[in-house]
XYZ file of C-alpha atoms in Angstrom:
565
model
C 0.000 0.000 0.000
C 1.266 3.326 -0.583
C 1.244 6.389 0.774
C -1.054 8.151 -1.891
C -3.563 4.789 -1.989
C -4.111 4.674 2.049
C -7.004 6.862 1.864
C -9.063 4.038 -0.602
C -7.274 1.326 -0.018
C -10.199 0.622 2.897
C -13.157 1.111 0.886
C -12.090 -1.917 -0.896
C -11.331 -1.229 -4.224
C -9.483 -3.923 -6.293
C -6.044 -3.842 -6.067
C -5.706 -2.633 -9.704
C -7.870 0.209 -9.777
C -5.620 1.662 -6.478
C -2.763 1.162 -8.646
C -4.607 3.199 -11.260
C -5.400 5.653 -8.275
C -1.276 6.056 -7.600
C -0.934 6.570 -10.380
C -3.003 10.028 -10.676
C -2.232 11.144 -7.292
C -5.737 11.137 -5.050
C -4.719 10.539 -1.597
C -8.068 10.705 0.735
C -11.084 10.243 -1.041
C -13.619 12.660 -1.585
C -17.168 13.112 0.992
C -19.196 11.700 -1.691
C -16.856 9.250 -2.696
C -15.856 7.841 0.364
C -19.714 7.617 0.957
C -20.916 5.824 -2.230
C -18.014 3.500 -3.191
C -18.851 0.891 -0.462
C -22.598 1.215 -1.224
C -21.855 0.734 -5.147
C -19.794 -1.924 -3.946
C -21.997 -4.221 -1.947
C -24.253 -3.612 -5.139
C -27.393 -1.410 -3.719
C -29.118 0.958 -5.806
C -28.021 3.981 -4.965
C -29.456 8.107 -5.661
C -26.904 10.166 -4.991
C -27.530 14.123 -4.420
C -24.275 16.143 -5.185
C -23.054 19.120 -7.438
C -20.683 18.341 -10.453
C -17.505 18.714 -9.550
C -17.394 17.349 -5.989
C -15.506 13.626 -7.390
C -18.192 11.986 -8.440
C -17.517 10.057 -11.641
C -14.814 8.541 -9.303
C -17.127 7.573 -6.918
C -19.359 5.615 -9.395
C -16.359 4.793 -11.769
C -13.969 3.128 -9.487
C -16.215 0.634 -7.513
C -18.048 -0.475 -11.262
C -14.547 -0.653 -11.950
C -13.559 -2.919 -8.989
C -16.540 -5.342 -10.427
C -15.715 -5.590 -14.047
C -14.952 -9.209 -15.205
C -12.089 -8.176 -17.857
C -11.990 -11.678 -19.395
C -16.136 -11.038 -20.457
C -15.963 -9.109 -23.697
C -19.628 -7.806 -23.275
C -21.029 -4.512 -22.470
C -20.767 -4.591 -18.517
C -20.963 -0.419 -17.203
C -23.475 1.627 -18.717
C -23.082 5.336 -18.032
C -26.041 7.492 -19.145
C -24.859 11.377 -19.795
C -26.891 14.397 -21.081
C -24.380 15.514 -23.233
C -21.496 14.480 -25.371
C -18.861 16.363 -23.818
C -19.786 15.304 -20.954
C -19.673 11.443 -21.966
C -16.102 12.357 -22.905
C -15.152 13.530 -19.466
C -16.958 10.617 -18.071
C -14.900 7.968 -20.797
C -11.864 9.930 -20.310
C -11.843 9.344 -16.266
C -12.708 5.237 -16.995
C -9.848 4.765 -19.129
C -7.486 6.766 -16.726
C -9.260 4.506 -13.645
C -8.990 1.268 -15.775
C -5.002 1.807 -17.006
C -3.807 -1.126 -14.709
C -6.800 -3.320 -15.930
C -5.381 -5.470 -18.979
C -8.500 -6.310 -21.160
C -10.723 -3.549 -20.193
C -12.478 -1.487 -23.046
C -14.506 1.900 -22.924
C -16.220 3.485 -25.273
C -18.241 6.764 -25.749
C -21.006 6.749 -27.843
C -22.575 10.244 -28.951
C -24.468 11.754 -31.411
C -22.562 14.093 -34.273
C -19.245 11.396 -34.564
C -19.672 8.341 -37.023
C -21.127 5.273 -36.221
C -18.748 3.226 -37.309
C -15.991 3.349 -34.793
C -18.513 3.516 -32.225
C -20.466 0.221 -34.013
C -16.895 -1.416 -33.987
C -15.839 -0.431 -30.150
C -18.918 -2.208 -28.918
C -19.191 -5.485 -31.065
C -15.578 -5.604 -29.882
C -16.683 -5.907 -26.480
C -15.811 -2.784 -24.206
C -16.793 -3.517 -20.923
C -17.890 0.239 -20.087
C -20.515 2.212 -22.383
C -20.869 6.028 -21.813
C -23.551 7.223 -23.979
C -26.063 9.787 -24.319
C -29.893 8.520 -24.536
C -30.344 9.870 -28.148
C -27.048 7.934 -29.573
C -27.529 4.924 -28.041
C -31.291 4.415 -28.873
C -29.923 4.982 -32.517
C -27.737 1.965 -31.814
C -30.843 -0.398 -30.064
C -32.634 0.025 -33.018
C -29.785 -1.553 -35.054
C -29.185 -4.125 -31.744
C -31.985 -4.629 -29.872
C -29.780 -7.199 -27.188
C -27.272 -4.702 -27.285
C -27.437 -4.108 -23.257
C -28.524 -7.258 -22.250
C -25.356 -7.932 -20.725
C -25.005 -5.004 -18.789
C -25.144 -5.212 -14.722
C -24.616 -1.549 -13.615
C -26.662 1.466 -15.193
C -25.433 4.650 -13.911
C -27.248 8.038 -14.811
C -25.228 11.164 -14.540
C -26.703 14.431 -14.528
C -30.146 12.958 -14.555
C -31.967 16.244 -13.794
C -29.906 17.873 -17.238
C -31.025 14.542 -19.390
C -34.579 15.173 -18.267
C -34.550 18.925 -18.965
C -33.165 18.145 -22.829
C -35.826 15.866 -23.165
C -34.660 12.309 -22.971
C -37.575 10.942 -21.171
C -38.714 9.015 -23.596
C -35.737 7.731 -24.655
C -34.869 6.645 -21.007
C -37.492 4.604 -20.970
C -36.645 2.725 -23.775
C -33.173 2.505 -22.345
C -34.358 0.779 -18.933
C -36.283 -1.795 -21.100
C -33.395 -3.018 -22.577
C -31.437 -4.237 -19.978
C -31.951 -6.471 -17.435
C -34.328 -6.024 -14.435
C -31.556 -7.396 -12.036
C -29.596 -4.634 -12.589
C -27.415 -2.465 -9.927
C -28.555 1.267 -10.810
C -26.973 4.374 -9.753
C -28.639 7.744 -9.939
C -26.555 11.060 -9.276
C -28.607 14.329 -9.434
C -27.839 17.803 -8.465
C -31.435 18.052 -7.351
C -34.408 16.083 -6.735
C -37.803 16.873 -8.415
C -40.466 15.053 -8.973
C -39.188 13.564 -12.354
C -36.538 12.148 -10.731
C -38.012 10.774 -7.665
C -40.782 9.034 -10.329
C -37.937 7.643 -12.178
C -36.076 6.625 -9.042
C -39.650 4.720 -7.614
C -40.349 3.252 -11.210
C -36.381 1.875 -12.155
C -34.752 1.825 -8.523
C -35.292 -0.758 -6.205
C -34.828 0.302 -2.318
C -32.138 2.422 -3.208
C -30.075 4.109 -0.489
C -29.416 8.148 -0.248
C -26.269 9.999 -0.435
C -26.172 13.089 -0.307
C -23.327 15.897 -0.387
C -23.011 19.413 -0.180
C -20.396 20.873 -2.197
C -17.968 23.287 0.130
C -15.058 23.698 -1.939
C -13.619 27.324 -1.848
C -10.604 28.805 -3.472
C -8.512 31.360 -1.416
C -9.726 34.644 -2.335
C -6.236 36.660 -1.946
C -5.409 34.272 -4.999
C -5.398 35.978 -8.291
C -7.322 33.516 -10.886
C -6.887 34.221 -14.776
C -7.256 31.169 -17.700
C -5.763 31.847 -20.669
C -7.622 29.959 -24.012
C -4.822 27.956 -25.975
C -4.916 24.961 -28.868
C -3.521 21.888 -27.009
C -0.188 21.966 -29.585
C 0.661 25.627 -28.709
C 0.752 24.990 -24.995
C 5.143 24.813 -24.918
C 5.498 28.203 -26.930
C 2.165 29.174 -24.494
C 4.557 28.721 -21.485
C 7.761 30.419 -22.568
C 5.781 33.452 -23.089
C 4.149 33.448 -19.766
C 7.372 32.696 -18.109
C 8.842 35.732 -20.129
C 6.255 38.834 -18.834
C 5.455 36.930 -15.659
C 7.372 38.231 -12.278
C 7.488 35.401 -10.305
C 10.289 34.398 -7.729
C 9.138 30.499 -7.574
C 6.125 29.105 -9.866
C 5.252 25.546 -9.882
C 3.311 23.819 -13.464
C 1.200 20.808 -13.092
C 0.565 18.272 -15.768
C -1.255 15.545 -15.792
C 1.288 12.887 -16.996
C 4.584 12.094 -15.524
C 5.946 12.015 -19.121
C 4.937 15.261 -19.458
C 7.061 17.163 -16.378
C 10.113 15.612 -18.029
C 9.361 16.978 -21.080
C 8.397 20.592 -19.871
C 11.078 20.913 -17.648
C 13.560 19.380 -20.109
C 12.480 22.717 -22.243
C 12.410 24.737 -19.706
C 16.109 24.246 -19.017
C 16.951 24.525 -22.489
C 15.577 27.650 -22.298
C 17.970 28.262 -19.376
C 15.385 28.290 -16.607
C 16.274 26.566 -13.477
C 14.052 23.936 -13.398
C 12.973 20.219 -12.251
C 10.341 17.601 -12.981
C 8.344 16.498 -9.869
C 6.264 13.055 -10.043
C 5.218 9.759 -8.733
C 7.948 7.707 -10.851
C 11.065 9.635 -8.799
C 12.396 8.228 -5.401
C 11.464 10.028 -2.140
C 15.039 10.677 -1.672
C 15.079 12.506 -5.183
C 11.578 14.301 -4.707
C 12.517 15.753 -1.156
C 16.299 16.955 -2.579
C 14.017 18.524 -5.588
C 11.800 20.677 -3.089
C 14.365 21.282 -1.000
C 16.120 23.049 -4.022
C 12.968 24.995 -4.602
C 13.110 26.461 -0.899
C 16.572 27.166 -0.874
C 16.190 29.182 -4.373
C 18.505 26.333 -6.411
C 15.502 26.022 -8.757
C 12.850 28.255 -9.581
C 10.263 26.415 -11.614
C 9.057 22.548 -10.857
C 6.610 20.709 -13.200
C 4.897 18.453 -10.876
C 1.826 15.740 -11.113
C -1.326 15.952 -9.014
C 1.276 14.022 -6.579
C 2.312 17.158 -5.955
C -0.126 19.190 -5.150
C -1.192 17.968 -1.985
C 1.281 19.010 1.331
C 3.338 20.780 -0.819
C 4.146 24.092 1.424
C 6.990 26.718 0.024
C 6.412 29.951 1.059
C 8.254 31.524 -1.961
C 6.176 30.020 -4.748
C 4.466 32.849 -6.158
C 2.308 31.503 -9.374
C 1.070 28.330 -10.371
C 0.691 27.524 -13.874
C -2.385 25.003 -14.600
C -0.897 23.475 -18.171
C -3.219 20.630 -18.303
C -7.109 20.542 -16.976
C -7.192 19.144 -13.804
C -9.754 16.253 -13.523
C -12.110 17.751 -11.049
C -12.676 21.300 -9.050
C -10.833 19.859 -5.639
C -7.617 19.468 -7.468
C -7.918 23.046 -9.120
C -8.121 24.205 -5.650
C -5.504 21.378 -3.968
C -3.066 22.572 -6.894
C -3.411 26.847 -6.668
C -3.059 26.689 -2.919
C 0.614 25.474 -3.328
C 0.745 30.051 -3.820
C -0.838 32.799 -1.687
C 0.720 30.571 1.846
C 1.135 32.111 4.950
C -1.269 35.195 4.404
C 1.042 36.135 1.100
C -0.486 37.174 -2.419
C -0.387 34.640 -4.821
C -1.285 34.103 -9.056
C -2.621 31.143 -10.632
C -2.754 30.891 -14.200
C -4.795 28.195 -16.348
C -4.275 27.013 -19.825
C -7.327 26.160 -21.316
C -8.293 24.311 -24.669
C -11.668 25.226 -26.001
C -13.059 21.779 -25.548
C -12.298 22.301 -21.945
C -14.640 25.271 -21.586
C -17.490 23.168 -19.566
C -14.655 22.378 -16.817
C -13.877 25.810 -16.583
C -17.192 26.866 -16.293
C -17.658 24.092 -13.227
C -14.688 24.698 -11.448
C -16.161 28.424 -11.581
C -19.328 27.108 -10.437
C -17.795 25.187 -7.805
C -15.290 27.323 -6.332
C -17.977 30.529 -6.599
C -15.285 32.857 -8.052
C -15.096 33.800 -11.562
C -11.275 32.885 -13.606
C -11.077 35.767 -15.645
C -9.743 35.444 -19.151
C -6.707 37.061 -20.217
C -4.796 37.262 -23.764
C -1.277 35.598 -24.520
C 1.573 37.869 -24.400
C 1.977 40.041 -27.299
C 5.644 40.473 -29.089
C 5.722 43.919 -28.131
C 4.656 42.701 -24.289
C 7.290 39.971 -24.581
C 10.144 42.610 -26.293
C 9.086 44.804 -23.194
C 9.568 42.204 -20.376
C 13.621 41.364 -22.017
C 14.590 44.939 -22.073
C 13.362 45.671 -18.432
C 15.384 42.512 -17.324
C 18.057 43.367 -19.377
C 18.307 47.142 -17.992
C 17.859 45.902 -14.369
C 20.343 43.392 -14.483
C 22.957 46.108 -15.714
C 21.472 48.779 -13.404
C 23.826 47.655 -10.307
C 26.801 47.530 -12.502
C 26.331 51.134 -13.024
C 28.010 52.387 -9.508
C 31.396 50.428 -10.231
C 31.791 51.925 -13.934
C 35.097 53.371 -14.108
C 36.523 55.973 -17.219
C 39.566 53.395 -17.349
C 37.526 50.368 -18.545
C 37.474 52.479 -21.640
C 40.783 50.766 -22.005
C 39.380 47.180 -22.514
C 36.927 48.848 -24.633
C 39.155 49.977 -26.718
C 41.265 46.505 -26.820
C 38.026 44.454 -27.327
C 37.039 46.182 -30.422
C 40.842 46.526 -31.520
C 41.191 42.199 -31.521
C 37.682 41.587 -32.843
C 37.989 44.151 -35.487
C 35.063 45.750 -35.090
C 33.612 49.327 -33.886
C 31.877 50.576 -30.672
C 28.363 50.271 -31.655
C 28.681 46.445 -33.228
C 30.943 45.399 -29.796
C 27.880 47.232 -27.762
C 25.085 44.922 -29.890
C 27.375 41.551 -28.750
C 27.343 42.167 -25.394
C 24.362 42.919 -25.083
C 23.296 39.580 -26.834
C 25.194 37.913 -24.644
C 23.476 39.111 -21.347
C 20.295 38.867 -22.843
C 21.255 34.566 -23.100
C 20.653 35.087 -27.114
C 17.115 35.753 -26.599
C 16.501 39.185 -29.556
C 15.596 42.167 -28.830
C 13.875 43.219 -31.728
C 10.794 43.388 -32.359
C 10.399 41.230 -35.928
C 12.920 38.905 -34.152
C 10.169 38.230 -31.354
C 7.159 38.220 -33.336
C 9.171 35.345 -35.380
C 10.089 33.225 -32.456
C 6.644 32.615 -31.105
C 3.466 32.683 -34.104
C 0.692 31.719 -31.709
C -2.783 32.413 -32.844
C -5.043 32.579 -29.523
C -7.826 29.950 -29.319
C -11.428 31.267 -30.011
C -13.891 29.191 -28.589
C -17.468 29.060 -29.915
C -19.770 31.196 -28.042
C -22.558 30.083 -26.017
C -25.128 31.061 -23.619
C -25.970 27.880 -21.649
C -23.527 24.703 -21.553
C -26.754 22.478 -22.049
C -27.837 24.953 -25.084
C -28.177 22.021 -27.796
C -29.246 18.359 -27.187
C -26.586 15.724 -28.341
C -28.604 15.146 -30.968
C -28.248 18.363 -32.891
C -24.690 18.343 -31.928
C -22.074 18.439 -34.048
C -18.075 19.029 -34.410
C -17.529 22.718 -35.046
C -15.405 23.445 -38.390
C -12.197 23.686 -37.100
C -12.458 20.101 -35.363
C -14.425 18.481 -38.330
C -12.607 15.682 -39.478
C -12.046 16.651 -43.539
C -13.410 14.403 -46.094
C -11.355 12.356 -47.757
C -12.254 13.950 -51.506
C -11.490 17.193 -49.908
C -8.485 19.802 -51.584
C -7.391 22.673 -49.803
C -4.396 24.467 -49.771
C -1.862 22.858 -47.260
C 0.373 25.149 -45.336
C 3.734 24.558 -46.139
C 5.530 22.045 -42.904
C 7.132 23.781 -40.250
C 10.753 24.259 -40.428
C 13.124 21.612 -40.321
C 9.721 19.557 -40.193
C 8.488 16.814 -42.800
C 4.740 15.832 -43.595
C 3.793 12.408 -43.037
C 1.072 10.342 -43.885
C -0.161 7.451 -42.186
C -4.082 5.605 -43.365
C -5.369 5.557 -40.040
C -8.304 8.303 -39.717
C -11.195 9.823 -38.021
C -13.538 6.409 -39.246
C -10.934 4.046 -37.433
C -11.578 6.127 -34.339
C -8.158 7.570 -34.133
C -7.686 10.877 -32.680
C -4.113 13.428 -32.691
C -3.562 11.941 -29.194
C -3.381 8.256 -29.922
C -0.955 9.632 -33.112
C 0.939 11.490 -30.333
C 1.268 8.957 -27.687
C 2.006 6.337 -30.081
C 4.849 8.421 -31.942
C 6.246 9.577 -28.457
C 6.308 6.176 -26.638
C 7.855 3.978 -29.547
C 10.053 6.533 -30.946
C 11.480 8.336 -28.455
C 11.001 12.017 -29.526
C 10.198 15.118 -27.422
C 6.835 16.827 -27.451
C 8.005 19.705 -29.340
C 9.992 17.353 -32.114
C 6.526 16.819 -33.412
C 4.935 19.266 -35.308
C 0.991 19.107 -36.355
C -1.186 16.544 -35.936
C -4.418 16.910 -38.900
C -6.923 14.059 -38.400
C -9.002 13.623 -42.062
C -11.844 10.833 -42.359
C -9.354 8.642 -43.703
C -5.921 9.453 -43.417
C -3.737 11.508 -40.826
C -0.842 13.689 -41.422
C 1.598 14.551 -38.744
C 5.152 16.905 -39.138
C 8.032 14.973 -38.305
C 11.816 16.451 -37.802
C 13.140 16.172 -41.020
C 16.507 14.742 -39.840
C 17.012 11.038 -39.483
C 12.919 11.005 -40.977
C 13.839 7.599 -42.431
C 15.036 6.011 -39.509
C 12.741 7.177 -37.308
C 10.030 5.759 -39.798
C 11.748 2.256 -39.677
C 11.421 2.786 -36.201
C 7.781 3.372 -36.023
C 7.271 0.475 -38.948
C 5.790 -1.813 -36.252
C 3.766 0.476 -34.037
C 0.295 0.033 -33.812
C -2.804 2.785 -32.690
C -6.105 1.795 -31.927
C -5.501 -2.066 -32.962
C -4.106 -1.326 -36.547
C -0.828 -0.568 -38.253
C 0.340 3.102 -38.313
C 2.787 2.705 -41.138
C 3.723 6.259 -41.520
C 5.383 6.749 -44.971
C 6.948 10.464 -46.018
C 3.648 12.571 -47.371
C 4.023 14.030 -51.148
C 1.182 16.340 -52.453
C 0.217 16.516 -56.209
């Protein structure tokens, strides 16, 4: 048992899914989790009363979890959601929960994606369905026995599915699966709908019911800053060029991912560490130490982190991935603002993370204002006021007779005052320009726009669909392709959006088996039937003999070198 586990290791969870829980870093269990997983577990029906955000997809998800049979390729978990973002959360948090489970599948099934890959996923046998109502009464009508297998029925959000209308389609949901099923209800509130549902489909279920009391410090400055996921590392140098911090600390939600950031970072000639569950004690206390003591000034860290972390002189935390729920936003941004101090938390956000944002803000009560990225001119400002103030003290001990090795300087390099000023003053300023067409040239970032709207719920799943700029392309489509990045090639591999394959199974597969860095891989463009991804131009072949036997999402990625007509 480890430290981080001890907390839900006495619920009795399987041994697996508290590996999984390790893994992410949860240490004590949440109210409403620590009350529902041992009801879940003996099997009871079950309403639950609580607010999103306050842990519960891990407090239905782990215990249905604990009770899979991996070796039964059937549909096992059903997880009714109102919407399909929200059935990717849910999905997202299974296949984190199930990572130590061998043989586990989950799929989510939603309305404005292809059937296909969803019809495939579930004659394959995942064991755990998260669907909305609409979707998945497409699919009975093509199945009918489709959830005859199933033995656990969750429904998330229930008062949300009934307001968008899903009645009826609940209904015909509950009469396809089997009357000795376990169900779980979870519902902000309680009306009559919900209680008739619960009396009709429920059989004496018990109550839980929490009150969410999560608060963020208020003498914490909040501000989220809207970002594509592959512009996050140029995101971060520019924050950590106009921001005046004296120690920040950057969570991430994969241990892969500190190395990575921090490995920049340093290149960049910041001190700075990773900070996860993979390291030794030994090695994680001598890395905090460092950050008290001043040695380092920036540590990427895991959620493992964020919990009993106290140094008084970290003054900003920088969110660069989500975190899974509200109570590790708030777990991770009081690492700043200790011991009655001032503190800054900033948040990346991608737009299809706007519904977290808008429950964390929920949740918490406080509003995370939105701020822009760093302009060139904001980032040209930042260098020369570092620049001057690092030269200001030097000023006092200036002496007429240095004029001498002035003189002999520009006599040996053969060169004037002015040109022997300019190197110098590249040199202080660690090669970083100080122009402003050199800055606007380091960093072309083009700030996320999100689509407007005026209720999360606004459209059913039904009438939703992928906005343009996340459309998979058809595979007739021409455009005009932007030319690679620099010192980038274009690759092409067959697997696309039909096979189910999305830019993070590309980039996980392409890190893992071919040992690159994040930022050696350029973009990632998902079409129907065929993916393209930049890869460094040098070495391309070997790295492609390399990758000749990886697979993603069951099939062959054979990446070959991409040629347009």
């Amino acid at each position: 048992m480890t430290q981080e586990t001890a907390g839900f290791a006495v619920l009795g969870l399987h041994p697996n899914v508290l590996a999984a829980i390790a893994a992410v870093g949860y240490e004590e269990p949440s109210p409403i989790q620590a009350q529902s997983i041992p009801v879940i577990l003996e099997g009871h029906d079950m309403i639950g009363q609580a607010q999103t955000g306050t842990g519960k997809t891990a407090a239905f998800a782990l215990p249905l979890l604990s009770k899979i049979e991996p070796s039964r390729r059937v549909p096992q978990v059903l997880v009714l959601v109102p919407t399909r973002e929200l059935a990717l959360q849910v999905a997202t948090a299974f296949e984190t929960y199930s990572k130590q489970m061998p043989g586990v599948g989950v799929i989510a099934v939603y309305g404005g994606a292809p059937m296909g890959p969803q019809l495939k996923a579930l004659r394959q046998g995942a064991q755990v369905v998260v669907a909305t109502p609409g979707r998945l009464c497409d699919h009975l009508r093509r199945d009918e026995n489709l959830l005859s297998t199933v033995k656990s029925l969750v429904l998330d959000e229930a008062d949300e599915m009934l307001k968008l209308g899903f009645m009826d389609d609940l209904e015909v949901i509950f009469e396809a699966m089997p009357s000795s099923r376990q169900s779980v209800l979870f519902s902000a509130t309680l009306p009559a709908s919900i209680r008739s549902i619960a009396e009709r489909h429920l059989k004496e279920p018990k109550h839980v019911r929490i009150a969410a009391k999560t608060q963020t410090v208020a003498r914490i400055e909040q501000v989220h800053l809207m970002v594509h996921a592959d512009q996050k590392p140029a995101s971060i140098l520019r924050l950590l060029e106009v921001e005046q911090f004296d120690a920040l600390i950057g969570f991430v939600r994969t241990k892969q991912a500190t190395l990575d950031i921090a490995e920049l970072l340093e290149r960049q000639g910041y001190r700075a560490a990773a900070l996860n569950g993979d390291m030794p004690q030994a090695q994680r206390e001598r890395v905090i130490e460092s950050l008290k003591d001043g040695s380092l000034d920036i540590v990427i860290a895991t959620d493992v982190a964020a919990r009993g972390l106290d140094v008084a002189r970290i003054t900003h935390v920088l969110n660069v991935d989500m975190p899974y729920d509200p109570e590790s936003y708030v777990h991770r941004i009081g690492r700043t603002g200790r011991a009655g101090r001032e503190g800054r938390a900033l948040l990346l956000v991608t737009p299809r993370e706007r519904r977290m944002l808008q429950v964390i803000e929920r949740v918490t009560g406080q509003k995370v204002g939105e701020v822009r990225l760093p302009d060139a001119e904001t980032v040209l400002e930042a260098r020369l006021t570092r620049l001057a103030n690092s030269l200001q003290p030097l000023l006092a001990n200036a002496v007429a007779s240095r004029g001498a090795v002035r003189d002999e300087l520009c006599r040996r390099l053969g060169t004037d005052m002015d040109t022997l000023a300019a190197v110098l003053l590249a040199k202080l300023a660690e090669g970083k320009a100080l122009d402003l067409e050199s800055v606007r040239r380091e960093q072309p970032l083009t700030p996320a726009a999100p689509r407007e709207r005026s209720d999360r719920y606004e459209r059913s799943e039904r009438g939703d669909r992928p906005e343009r700029g996340d459309r998979p392309e058809r595979s007739g489509e021409r455009r005009p392709m932007a030319a690679p990045s620099e010192g980038k090639a274009r690759c092409r591999t067959a697997l696309g959006a039909r096979d189910g394959v999305q830019a993070k199974n590309l980039l996980g597969a392409i890190l893992n088996e071919g040992g690159l860095s994040r930022e050696a891989i350029g973009r990632i463009q998902i079409r129907e039937t065929f993916s393209l991804i930049e890869l460094p131009e040098e070495n391309l072949e070997r790295l492609l003999t390399k990758l000749k036997d990886t697979r993603v999402a069951g099939k062959a990625l054979r990446l070959r070198r991409y040629r347009e007509d």
